[in-house]
mmCIF file of C-alpha atoms and ligand atoms in Angstrom:
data_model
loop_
_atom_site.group_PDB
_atom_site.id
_atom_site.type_symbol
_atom_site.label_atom_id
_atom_site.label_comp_id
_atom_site.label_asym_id
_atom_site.label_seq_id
_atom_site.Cartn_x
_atom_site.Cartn_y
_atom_site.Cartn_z
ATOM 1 C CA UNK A 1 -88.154 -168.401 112.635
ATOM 2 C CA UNK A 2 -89.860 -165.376 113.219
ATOM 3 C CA UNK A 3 -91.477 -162.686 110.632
ATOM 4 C CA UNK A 4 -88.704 -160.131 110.405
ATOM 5 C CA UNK A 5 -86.427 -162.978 110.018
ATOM 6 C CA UNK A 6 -88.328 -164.446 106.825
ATOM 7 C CA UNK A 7 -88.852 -160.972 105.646
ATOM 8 C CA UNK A 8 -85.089 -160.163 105.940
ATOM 9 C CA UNK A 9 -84.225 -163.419 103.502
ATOM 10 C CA UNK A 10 -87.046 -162.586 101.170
ATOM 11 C CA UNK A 11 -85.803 -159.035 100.904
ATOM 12 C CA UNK A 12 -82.059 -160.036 101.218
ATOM 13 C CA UNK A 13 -82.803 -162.597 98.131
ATOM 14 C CA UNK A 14 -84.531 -160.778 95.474
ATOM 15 C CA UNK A 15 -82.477 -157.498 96.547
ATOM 16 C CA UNK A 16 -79.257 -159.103 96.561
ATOM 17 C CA UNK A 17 -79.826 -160.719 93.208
ATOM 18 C CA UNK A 18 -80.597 -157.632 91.704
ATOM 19 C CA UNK A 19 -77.836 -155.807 93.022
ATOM 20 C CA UNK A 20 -75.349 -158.818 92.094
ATOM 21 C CA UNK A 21 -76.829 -158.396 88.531
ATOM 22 C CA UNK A 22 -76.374 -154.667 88.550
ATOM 23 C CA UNK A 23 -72.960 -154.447 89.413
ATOM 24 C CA UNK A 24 -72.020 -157.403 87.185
ATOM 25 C CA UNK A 25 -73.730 -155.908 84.204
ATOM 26 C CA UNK A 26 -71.074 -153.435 82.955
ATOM 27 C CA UNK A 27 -68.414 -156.007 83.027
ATOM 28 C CA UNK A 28 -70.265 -159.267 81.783
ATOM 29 C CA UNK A 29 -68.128 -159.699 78.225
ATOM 30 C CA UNK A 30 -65.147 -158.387 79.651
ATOM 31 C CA UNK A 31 -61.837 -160.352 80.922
ATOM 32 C CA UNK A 32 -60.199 -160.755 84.227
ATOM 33 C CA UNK A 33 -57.513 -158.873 82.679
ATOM 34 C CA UNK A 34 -59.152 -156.109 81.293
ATOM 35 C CA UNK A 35 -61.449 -155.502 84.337
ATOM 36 C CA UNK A 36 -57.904 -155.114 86.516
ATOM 37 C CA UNK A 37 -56.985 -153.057 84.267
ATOM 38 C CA UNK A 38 -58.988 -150.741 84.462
ATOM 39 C CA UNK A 39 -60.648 -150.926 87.710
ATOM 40 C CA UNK A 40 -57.383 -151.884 89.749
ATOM 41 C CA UNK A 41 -55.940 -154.432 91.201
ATOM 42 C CA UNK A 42 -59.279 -156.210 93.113
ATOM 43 C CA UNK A 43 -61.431 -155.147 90.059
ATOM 44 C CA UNK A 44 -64.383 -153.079 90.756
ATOM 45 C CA UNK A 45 -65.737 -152.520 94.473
ATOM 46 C CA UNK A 46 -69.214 -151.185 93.421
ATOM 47 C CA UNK A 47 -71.624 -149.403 90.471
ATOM 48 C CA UNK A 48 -69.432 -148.566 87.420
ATOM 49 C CA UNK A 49 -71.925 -148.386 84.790
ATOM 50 C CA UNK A 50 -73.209 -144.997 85.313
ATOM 51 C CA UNK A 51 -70.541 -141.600 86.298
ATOM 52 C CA UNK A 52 -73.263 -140.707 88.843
ATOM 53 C CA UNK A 53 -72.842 -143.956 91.003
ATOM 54 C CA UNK A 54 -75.770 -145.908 90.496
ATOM 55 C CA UNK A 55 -76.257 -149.272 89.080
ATOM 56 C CA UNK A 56 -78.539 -151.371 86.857
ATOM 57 C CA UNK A 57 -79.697 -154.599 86.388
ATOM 58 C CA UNK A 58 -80.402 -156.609 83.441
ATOM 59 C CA UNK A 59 -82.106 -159.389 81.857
ATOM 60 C CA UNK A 60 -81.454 -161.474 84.936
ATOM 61 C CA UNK A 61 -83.767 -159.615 87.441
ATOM 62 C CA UNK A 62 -85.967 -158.624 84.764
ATOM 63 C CA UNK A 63 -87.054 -162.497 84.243
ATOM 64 C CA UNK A 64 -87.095 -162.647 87.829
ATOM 65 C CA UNK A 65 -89.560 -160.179 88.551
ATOM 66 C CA UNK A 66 -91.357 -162.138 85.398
ATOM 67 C CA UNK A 67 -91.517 -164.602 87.505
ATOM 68 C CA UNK A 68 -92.557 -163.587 90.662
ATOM 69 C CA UNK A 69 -95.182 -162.217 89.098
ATOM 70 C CA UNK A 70 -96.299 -165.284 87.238
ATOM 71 C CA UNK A 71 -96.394 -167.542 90.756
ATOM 72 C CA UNK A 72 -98.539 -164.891 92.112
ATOM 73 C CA UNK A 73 -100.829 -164.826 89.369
ATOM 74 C CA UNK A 74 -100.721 -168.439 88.990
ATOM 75 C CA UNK A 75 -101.657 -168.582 93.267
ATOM 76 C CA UNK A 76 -104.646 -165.964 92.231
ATOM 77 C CA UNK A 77 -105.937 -167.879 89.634
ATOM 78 C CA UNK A 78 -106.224 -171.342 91.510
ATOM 79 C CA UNK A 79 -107.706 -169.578 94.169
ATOM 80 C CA UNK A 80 -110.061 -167.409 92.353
ATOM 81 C CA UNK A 81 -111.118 -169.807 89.682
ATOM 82 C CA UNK A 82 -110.287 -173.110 91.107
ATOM 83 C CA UNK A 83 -108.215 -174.697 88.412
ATOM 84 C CA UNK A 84 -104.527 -173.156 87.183
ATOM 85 C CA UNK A 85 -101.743 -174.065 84.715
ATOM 86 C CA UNK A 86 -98.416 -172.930 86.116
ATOM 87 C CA UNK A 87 -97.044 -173.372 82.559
ATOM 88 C CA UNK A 88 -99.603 -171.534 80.922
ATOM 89 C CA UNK A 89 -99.620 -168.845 83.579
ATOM 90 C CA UNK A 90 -95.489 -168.349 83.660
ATOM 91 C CA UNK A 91 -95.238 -168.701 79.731
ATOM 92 C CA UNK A 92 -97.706 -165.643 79.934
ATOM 93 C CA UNK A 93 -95.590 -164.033 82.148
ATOM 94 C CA UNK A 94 -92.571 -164.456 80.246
ATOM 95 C CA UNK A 95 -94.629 -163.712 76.908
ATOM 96 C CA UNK A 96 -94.867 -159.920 78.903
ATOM 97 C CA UNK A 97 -91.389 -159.615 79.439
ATOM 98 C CA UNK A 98 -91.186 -160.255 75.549
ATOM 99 C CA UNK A 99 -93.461 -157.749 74.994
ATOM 100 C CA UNK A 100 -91.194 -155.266 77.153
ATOM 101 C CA UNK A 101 -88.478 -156.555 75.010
ATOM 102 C CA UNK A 102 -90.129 -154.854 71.889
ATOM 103 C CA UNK A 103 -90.833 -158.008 70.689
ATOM 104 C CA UNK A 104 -93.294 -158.526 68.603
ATOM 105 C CA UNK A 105 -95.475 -161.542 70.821
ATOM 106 C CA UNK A 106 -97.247 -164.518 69.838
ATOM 107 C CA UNK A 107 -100.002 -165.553 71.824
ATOM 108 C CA UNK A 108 -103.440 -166.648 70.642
ATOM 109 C CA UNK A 109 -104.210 -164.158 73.671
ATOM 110 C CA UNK A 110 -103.741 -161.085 73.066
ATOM 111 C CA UNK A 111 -104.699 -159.290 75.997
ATOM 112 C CA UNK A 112 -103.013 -161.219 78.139
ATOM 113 C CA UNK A 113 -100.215 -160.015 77.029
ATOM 114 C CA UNK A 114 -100.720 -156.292 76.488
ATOM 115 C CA UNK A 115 -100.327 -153.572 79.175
ATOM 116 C CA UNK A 116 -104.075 -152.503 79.166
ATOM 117 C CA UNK A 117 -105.374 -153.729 82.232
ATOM 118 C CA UNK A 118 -102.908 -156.082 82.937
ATOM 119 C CA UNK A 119 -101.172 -155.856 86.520
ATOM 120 C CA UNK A 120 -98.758 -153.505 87.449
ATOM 121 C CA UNK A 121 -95.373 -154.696 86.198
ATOM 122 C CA UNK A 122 -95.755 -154.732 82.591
ATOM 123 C CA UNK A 123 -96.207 -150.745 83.135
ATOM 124 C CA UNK A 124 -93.237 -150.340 84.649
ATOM 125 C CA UNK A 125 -91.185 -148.221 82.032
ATOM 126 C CA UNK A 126 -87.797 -149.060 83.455
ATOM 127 C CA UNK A 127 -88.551 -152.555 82.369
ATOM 128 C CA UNK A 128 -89.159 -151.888 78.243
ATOM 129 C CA UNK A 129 -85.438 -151.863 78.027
ATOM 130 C CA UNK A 130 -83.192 -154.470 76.632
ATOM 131 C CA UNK A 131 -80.386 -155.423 78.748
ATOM 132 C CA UNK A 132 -78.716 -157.553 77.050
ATOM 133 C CA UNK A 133 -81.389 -160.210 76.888
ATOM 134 C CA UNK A 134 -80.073 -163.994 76.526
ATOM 135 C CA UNK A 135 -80.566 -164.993 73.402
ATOM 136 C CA UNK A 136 -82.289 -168.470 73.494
ATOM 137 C CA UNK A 137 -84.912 -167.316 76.484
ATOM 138 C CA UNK A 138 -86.015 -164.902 72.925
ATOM 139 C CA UNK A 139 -86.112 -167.745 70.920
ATOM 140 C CA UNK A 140 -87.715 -169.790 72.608
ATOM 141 C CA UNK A 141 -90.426 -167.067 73.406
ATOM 142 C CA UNK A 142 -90.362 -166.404 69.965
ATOM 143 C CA UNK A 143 -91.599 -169.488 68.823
ATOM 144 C CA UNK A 144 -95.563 -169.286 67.639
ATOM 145 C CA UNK A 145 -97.976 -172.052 70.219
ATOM 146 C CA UNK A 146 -100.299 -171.534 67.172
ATOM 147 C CA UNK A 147 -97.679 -173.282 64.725
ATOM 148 C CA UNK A 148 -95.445 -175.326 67.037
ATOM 149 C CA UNK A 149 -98.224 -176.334 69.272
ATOM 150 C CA UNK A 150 -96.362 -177.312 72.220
ATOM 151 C CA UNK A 151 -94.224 -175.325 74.976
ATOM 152 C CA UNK A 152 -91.029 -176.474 76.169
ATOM 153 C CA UNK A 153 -91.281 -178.911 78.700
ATOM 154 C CA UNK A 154 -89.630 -181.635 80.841
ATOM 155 C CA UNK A 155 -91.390 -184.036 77.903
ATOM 156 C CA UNK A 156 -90.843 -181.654 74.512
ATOM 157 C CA UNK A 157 -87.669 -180.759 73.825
ATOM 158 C CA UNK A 158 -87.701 -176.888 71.611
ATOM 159 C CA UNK A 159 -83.699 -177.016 72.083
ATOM 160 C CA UNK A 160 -80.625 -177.901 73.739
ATOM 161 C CA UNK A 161 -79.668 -175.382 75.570
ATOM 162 C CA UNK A 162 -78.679 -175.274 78.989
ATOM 163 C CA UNK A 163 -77.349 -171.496 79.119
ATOM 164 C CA UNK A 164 -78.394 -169.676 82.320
ATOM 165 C CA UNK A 165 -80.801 -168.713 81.333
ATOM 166 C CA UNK A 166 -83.605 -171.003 83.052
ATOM 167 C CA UNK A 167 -81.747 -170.861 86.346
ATOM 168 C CA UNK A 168 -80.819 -167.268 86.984
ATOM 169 C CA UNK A 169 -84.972 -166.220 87.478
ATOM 170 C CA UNK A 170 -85.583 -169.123 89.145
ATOM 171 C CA UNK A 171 -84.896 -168.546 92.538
ATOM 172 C CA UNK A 172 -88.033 -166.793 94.056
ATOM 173 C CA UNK A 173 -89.802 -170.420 93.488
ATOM 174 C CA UNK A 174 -88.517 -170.767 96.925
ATOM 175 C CA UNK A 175 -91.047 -168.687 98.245
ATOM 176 C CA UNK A 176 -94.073 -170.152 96.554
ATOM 177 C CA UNK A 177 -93.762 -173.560 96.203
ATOM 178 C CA UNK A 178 -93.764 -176.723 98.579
ATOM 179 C CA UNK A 179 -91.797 -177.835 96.285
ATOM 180 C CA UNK A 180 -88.927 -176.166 94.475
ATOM 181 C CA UNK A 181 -86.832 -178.998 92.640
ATOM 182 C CA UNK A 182 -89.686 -179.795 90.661
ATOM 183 C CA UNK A 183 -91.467 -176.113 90.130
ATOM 184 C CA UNK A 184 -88.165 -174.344 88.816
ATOM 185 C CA UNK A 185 -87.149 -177.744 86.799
ATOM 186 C CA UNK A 186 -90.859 -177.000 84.651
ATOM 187 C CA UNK A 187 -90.335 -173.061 84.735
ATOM 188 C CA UNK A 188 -86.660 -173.583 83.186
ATOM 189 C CA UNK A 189 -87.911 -175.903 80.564
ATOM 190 C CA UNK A 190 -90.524 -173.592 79.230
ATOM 191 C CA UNK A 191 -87.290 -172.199 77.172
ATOM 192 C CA UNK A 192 -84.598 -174.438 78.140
ATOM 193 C CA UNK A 193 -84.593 -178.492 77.354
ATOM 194 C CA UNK A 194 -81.553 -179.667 77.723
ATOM 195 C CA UNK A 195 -81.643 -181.249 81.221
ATOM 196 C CA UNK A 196 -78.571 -179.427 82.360
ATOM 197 C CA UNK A 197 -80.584 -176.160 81.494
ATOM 198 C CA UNK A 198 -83.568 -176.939 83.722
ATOM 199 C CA UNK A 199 -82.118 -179.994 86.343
ATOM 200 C CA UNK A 200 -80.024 -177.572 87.539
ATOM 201 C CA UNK A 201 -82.673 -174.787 88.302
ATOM 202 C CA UNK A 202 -84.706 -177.597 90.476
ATOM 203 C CA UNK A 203 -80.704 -177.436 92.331
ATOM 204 C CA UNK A 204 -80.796 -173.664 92.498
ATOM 205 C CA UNK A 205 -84.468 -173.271 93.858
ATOM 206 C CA UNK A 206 -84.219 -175.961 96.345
ATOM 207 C CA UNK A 207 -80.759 -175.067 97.739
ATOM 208 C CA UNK A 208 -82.799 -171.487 97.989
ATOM 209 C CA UNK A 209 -85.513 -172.879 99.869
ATOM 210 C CA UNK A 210 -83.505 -174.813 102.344
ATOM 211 C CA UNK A 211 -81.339 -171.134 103.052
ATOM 212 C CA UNK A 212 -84.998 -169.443 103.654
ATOM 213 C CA UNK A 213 -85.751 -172.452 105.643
ATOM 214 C CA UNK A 214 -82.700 -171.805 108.442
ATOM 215 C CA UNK A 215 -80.253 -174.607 107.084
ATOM 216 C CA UNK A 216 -76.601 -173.073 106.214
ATOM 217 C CA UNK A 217 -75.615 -173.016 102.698
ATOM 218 C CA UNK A 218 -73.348 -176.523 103.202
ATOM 219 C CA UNK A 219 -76.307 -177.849 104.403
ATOM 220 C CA UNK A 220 -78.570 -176.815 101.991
ATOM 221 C CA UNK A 221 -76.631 -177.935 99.480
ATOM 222 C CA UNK A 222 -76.382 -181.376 100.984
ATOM 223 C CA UNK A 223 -79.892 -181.601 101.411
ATOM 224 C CA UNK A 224 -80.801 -180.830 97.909
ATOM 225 C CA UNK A 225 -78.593 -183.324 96.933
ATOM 226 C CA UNK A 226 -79.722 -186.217 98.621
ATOM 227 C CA UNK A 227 -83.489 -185.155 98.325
ATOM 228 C CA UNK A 228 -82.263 -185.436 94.404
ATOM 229 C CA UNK A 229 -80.423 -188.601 94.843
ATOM 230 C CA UNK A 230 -83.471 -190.648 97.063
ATOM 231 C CA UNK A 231 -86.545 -189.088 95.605
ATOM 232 C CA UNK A 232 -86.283 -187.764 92.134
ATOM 233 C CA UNK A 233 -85.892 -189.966 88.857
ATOM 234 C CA UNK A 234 -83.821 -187.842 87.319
ATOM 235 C CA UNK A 235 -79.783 -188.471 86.534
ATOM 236 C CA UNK A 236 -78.061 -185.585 87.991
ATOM 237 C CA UNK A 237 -74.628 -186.978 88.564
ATOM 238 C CA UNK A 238 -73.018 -184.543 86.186
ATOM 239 C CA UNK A 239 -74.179 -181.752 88.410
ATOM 240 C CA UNK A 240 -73.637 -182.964 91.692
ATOM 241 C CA UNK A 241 -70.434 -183.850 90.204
ATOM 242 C CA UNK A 242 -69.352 -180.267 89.791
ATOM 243 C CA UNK A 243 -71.161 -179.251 93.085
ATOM 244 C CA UNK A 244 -68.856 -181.588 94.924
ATOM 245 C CA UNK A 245 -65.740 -180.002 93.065
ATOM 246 C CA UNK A 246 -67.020 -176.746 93.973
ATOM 247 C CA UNK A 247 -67.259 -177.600 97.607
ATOM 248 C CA UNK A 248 -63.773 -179.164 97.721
ATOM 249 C CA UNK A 249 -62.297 -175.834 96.031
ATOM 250 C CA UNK A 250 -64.205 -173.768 98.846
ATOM 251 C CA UNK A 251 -62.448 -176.078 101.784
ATOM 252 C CA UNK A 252 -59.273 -175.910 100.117
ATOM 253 C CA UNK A 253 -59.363 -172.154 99.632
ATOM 254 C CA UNK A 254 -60.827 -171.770 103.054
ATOM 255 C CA UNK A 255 -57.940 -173.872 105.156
ATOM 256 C CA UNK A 256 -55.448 -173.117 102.830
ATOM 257 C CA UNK A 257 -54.296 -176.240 101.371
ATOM 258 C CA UNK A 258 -54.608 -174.232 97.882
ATOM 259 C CA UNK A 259 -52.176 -171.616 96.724
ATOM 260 C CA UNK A 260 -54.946 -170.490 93.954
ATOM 261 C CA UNK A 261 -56.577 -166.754 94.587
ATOM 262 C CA UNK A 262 -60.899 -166.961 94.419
ATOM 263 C CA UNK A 263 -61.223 -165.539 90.794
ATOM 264 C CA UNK A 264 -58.480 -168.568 90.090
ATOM 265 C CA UNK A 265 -60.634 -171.011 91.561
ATOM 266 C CA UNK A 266 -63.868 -169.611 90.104
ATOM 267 C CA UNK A 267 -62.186 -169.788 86.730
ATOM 268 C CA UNK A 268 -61.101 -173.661 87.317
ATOM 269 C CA UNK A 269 -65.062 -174.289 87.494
ATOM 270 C CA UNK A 270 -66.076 -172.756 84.135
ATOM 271 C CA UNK A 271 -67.066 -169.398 83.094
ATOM 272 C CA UNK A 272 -70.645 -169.335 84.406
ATOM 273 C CA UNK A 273 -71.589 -169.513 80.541
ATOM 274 C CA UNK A 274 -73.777 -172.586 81.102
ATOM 275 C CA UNK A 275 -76.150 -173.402 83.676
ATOM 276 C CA UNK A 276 -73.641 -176.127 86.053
ATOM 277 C CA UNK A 277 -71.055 -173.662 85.739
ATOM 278 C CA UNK A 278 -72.828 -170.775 87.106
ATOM 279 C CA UNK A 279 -74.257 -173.038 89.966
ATOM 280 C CA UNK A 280 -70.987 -174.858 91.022
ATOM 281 C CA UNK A 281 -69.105 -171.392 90.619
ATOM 282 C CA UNK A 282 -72.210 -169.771 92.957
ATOM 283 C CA UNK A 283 -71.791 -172.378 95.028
ATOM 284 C CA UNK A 284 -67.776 -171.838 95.529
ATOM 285 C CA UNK A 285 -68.300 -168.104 95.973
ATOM 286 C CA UNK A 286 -71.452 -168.235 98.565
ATOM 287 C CA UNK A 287 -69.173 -171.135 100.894
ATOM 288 C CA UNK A 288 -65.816 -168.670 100.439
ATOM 289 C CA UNK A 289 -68.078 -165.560 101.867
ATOM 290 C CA UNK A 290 -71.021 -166.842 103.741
ATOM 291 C CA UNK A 291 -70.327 -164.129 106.384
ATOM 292 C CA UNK A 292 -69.527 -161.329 103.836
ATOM 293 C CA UNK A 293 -72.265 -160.430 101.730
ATOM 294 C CA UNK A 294 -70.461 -157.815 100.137
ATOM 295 C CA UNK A 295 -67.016 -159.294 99.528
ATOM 296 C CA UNK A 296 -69.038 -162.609 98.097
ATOM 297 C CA UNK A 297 -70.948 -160.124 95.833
ATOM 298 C CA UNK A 298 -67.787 -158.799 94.157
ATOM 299 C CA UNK A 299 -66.005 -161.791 93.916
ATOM 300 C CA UNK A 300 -68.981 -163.077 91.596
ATOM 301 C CA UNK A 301 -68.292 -160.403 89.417
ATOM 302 C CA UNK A 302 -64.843 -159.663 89.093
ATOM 303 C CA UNK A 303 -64.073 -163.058 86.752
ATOM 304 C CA UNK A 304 -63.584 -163.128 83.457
ATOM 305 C CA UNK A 305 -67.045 -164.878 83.188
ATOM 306 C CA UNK A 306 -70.852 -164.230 83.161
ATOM 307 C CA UNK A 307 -70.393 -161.460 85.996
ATOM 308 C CA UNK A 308 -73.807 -160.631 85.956
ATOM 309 C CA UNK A 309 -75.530 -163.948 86.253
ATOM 310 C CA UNK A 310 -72.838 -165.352 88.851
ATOM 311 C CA UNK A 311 -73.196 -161.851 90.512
ATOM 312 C CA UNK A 312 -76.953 -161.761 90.271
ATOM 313 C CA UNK A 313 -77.425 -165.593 91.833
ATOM 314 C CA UNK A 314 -74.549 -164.917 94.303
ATOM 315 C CA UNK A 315 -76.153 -162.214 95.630
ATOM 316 C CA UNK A 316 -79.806 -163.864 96.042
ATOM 317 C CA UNK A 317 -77.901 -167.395 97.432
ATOM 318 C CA UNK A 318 -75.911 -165.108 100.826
ATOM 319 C CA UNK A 319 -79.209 -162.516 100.420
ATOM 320 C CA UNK A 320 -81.440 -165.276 101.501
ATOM 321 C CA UNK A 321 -78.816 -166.811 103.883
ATOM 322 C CA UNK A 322 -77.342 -163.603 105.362
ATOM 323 C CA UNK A 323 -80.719 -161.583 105.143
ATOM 324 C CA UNK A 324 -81.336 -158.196 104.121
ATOM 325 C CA UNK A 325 -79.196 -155.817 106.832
ATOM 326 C CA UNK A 326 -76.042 -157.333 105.686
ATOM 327 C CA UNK A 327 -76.580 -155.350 102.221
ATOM 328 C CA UNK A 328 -74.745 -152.743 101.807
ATOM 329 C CA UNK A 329 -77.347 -149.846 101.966
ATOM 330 C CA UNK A 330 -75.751 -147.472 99.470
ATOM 331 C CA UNK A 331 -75.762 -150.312 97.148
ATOM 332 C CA UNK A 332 -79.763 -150.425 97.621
ATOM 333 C CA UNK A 333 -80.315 -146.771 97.489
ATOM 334 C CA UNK A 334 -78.095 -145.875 94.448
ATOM 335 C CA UNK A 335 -80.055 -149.095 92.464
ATOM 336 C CA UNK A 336 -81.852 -147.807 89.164
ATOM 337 C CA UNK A 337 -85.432 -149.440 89.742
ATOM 338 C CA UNK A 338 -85.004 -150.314 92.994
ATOM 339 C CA UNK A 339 -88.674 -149.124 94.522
ATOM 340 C CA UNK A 340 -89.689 -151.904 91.691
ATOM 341 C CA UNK A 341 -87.692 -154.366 93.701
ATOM 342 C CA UNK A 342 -89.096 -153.211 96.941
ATOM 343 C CA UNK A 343 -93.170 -153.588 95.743
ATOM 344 C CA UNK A 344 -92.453 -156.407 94.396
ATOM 345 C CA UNK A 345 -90.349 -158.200 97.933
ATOM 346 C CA UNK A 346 -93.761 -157.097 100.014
ATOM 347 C CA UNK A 347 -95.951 -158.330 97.481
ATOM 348 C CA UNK A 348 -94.501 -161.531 98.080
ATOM 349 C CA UNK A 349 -94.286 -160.919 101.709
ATOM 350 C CA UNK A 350 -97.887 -159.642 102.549
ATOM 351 C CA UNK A 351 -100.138 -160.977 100.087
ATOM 352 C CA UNK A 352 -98.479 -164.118 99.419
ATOM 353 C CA UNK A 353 -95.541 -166.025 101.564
ATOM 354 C CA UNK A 354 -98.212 -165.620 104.800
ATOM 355 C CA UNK A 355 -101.301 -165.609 103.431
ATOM 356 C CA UNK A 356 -100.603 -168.533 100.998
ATOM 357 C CA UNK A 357 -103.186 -170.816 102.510
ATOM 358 C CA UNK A 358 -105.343 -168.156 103.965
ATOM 359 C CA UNK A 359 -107.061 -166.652 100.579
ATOM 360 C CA UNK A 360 -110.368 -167.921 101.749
ATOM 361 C CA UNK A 361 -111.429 -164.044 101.643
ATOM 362 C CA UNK A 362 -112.942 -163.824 97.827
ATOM 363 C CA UNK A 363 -113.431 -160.092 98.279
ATOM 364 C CA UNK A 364 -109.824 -159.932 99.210
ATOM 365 C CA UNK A 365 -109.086 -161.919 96.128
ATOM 366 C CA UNK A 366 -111.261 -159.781 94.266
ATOM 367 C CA UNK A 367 -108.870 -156.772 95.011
ATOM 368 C CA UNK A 368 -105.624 -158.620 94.577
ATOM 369 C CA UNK A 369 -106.651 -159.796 91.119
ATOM 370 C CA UNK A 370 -106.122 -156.192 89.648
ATOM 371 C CA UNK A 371 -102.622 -156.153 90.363
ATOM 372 C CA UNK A 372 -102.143 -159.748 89.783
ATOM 373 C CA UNK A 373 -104.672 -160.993 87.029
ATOM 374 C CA UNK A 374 -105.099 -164.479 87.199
ATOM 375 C CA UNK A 375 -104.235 -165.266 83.768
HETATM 376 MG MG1 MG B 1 -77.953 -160.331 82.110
#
C-alpha cells in the first residue's frame, strides 16, 4: 500500500468516526418513530443539531482523541525515557478528559493532569464541554488510585459494565500497536471489567487494523476471529456468536432472502446500548454499505438505538476501509472542531504511524515531547 493510501484510511477513520458521532448526537435517546417523525420518512440525511448546518460530536470522539493522544505520549515516553506504562500513560490521558469534563480529578499527579504545560489537546476549548458523557467511563475515572489503589484491569475488576463505552475510543489502537486485540482489551478495562466491555474492544481494534491493513471488512472480521479463536485464552463465544448473526443478517439483507428493512435488522441485534450490540450492529451496517460511506453512516444513526456510538464506530469501520475521499466533504467542512480532528489525523500520520521505529533522533524527540509530554 502506498502513503496516500494509508493516509486516506487514517484520515477516513478518525474523520468518519467523528462525523458518525456528530450526526448521531442529536438523536441518541430518541426512537425510530419519533426520528421519522420528524425528520421524514428515511430519518435524517445530515447535521440537525444546529439551524446553521453544522454538526457536533460528543463524548465518543472526545475519548478518542484522549486516546490518541495517550498512545502518542505513551510512544514518546518509551522512547525518550526508555521504560513506559501504557496504563499509567492512557489513565492520564483519560484523567485529562475528566478534567475537561469539569471534574474535579484525582491523581496523586497533579500536573499531569492540568493544562499548564501539558500538550496541546487539553487546551483545546471546544473540548471542556460535556456531551453527554457515559456515565460509568466518569465513575470509573472518578474513583481515587490513592484510596482504591488499583486501576481497572484485565485482573481487577472496578465494575461490570460492558456499556460502550471502552470500545467506541478504541479504534485508533490500530494505528499504534502491533497488536490491537490485546492493547484496546487493557485500554477498555481501565473503566470497563466486565469482559464483554473490554473483549469486545480487542474485536473492534483488530477488525480496524486488518481494514488499514488492505483486507475487506468480511475478511477482517474473519481474521479477528480466528486470530481470537487459535491464539488468545480468552472465551469469546458470546461475541463471535452475535458477529456471526450479524453477518448472516447482512447476506440475507444483501440477496434478499429477508423481507426486513436495515433499521429492522439493526434493531433485531440490540440497541447498541452495550458493547456486543454496538459491534455486531456495526458490523451489519459496515457489510450492508461497504461501498457507500454515506448511506452506511446514516443508517447507523437513524435506529432507535445509541445513534451516536453506532454512528461514530460505523463511520471509523467504512472510513478506514473506504478511505477519506469517499466522505462527504460538506460533512467535513460544516464539523464543529473539525481542524482538531485534522492536527490530530497528521499527528498520527507524520510523527507517528511512519516514524514509529525511526525516533532514534533525541533532538527530534526533544521537540515532539512539548506537544506530547511523555507522561
Ligand atoms: Mg456520545
Amino acid at each position: 500500500m502506498n502513503d496516500e493510501n494509508r493516509n486516506s484510511k487514517i484520515r477516513g477513520c478518525i474523520f468518519g468516526g467523528a462525523i458518525g458521532d456528530a450526526l448521531g448526537a442529536p438523536i441518541e435517546f430518541a426512537s425510530y418513530e419519533s426520528i421519522v417523525q420528524k425528520y421524514g420518512k428515511d430519518g435524517i440525511d445530515g447535521y440537525v443539531e444546529h439551524s446553521n448546518g453544522f454538526g457536533e460530536f460528543t463524548d465518543d470522539t472526545q475519548l478518542t482523541l484522549f486516546t490518541i493522544e495517550g498512545l502518542i505520549r505513551f510512544i514518546i515516553r518509551g522512547r525518550c525515557k526508555g521504560i513506559s506504562s501504557l496504563e499509567l500513560v492512557m489513565y492520564h490521558a483519560y484523567q485529562r478528559w475528566m478534567y475537561t469534563q469539569g471534574e474535579i480529578v484525582k491523581s496523586i499527579y497533579y500536573e499531569k493532569i492540568s493544562p499548564k504545560n501539558n500538550g496541546w489537546l487539553i487546551n483545546e476549548p471546544l473540548l471542556h464541554k460535556r456531551r453527554a458523557p457515559g456515565l460509568t467511563c466518569l465513575a470509573s475515572l472518578r474513583r481515587d488510585v490513592r484510596i482504591d489503589r488499583e486501576l481497572g484491569s484485565l485482573d481487577y475488576k472496578i465494575n461490570d459494565s460492558k456499556g460502550t463505552g471502552g470500545i467506541m475510543r478504541v479504534a485508533p489502537v490500530a494505528f499504534f500497536s502491533p497488536n490491537p486485540f490485546s492493547t484496546a482489551i487493557q485500554i477498555a478495562a481501565l473503566t470497563h471489567t466486565h469482559p464483554l466491555g473490554y473483549l469486545t474492544a480487542g474485536f473492534f481494534a483488530e477488525i480496524i487494523w486488518n481494514c488499514f491493513e488492505g483486507d475487506t471488512i468480511i475478511d477482517s472480521v474473519m481474521k479477528t476471529i480466528s486470530l481470537v479463536r487459535n491464539e488468545s485464552n480468552f472465551d469469546c463465544e458470546e461475541i463471535i456468536e452475535i458477529l456471526q448473526e450479524a453477518i448472516q443478517l447482512a447476506k440475507e439483507y444483501k440477496d434478499g432472502s429477508i423481507s426486513l428493512t436495515v433499521q429492522e435488522c439493526i434493531e433485531q441485534l440490540g440497541g447498541g446500548w452495550v458493547a456486543e450490540e454496538a459491534l455486531a450492529i456495526t458490523v451489519f451496517v459496515s457489510l450492508v454499505y461497504e461501498n457507500n460511506f454515506e448511506n452506511g453512516v446514516l443508517a447507523a444513526v437513524n435506529h432507535s438505538g445509541d445513534s451516536d456510538t453506532t454512528g461514530s464506530m460505523v463511520g471509523q469501520l467504512l472510513g478506514v476501509w473506504l478511505g477519506i475521499k469517499t466522505i462527504p466533504q460538506k460533512w467535513i467542512d460544516n464539523l464543529i472542531g473539525s481542524t482538531i480532528i485534522e492536527s490530530i489525523s497528521k499527528d498520527i500520520i507524520e510523527k507517528t504511524y511512519y516514524r514509529f521505529n525511526s525516533y532514534n533522533n533525541p533532538r527530534e524527540l526533544d521537540s515532539y515531547w512539548e506537544r506530547y509530554p511523555g507522561w
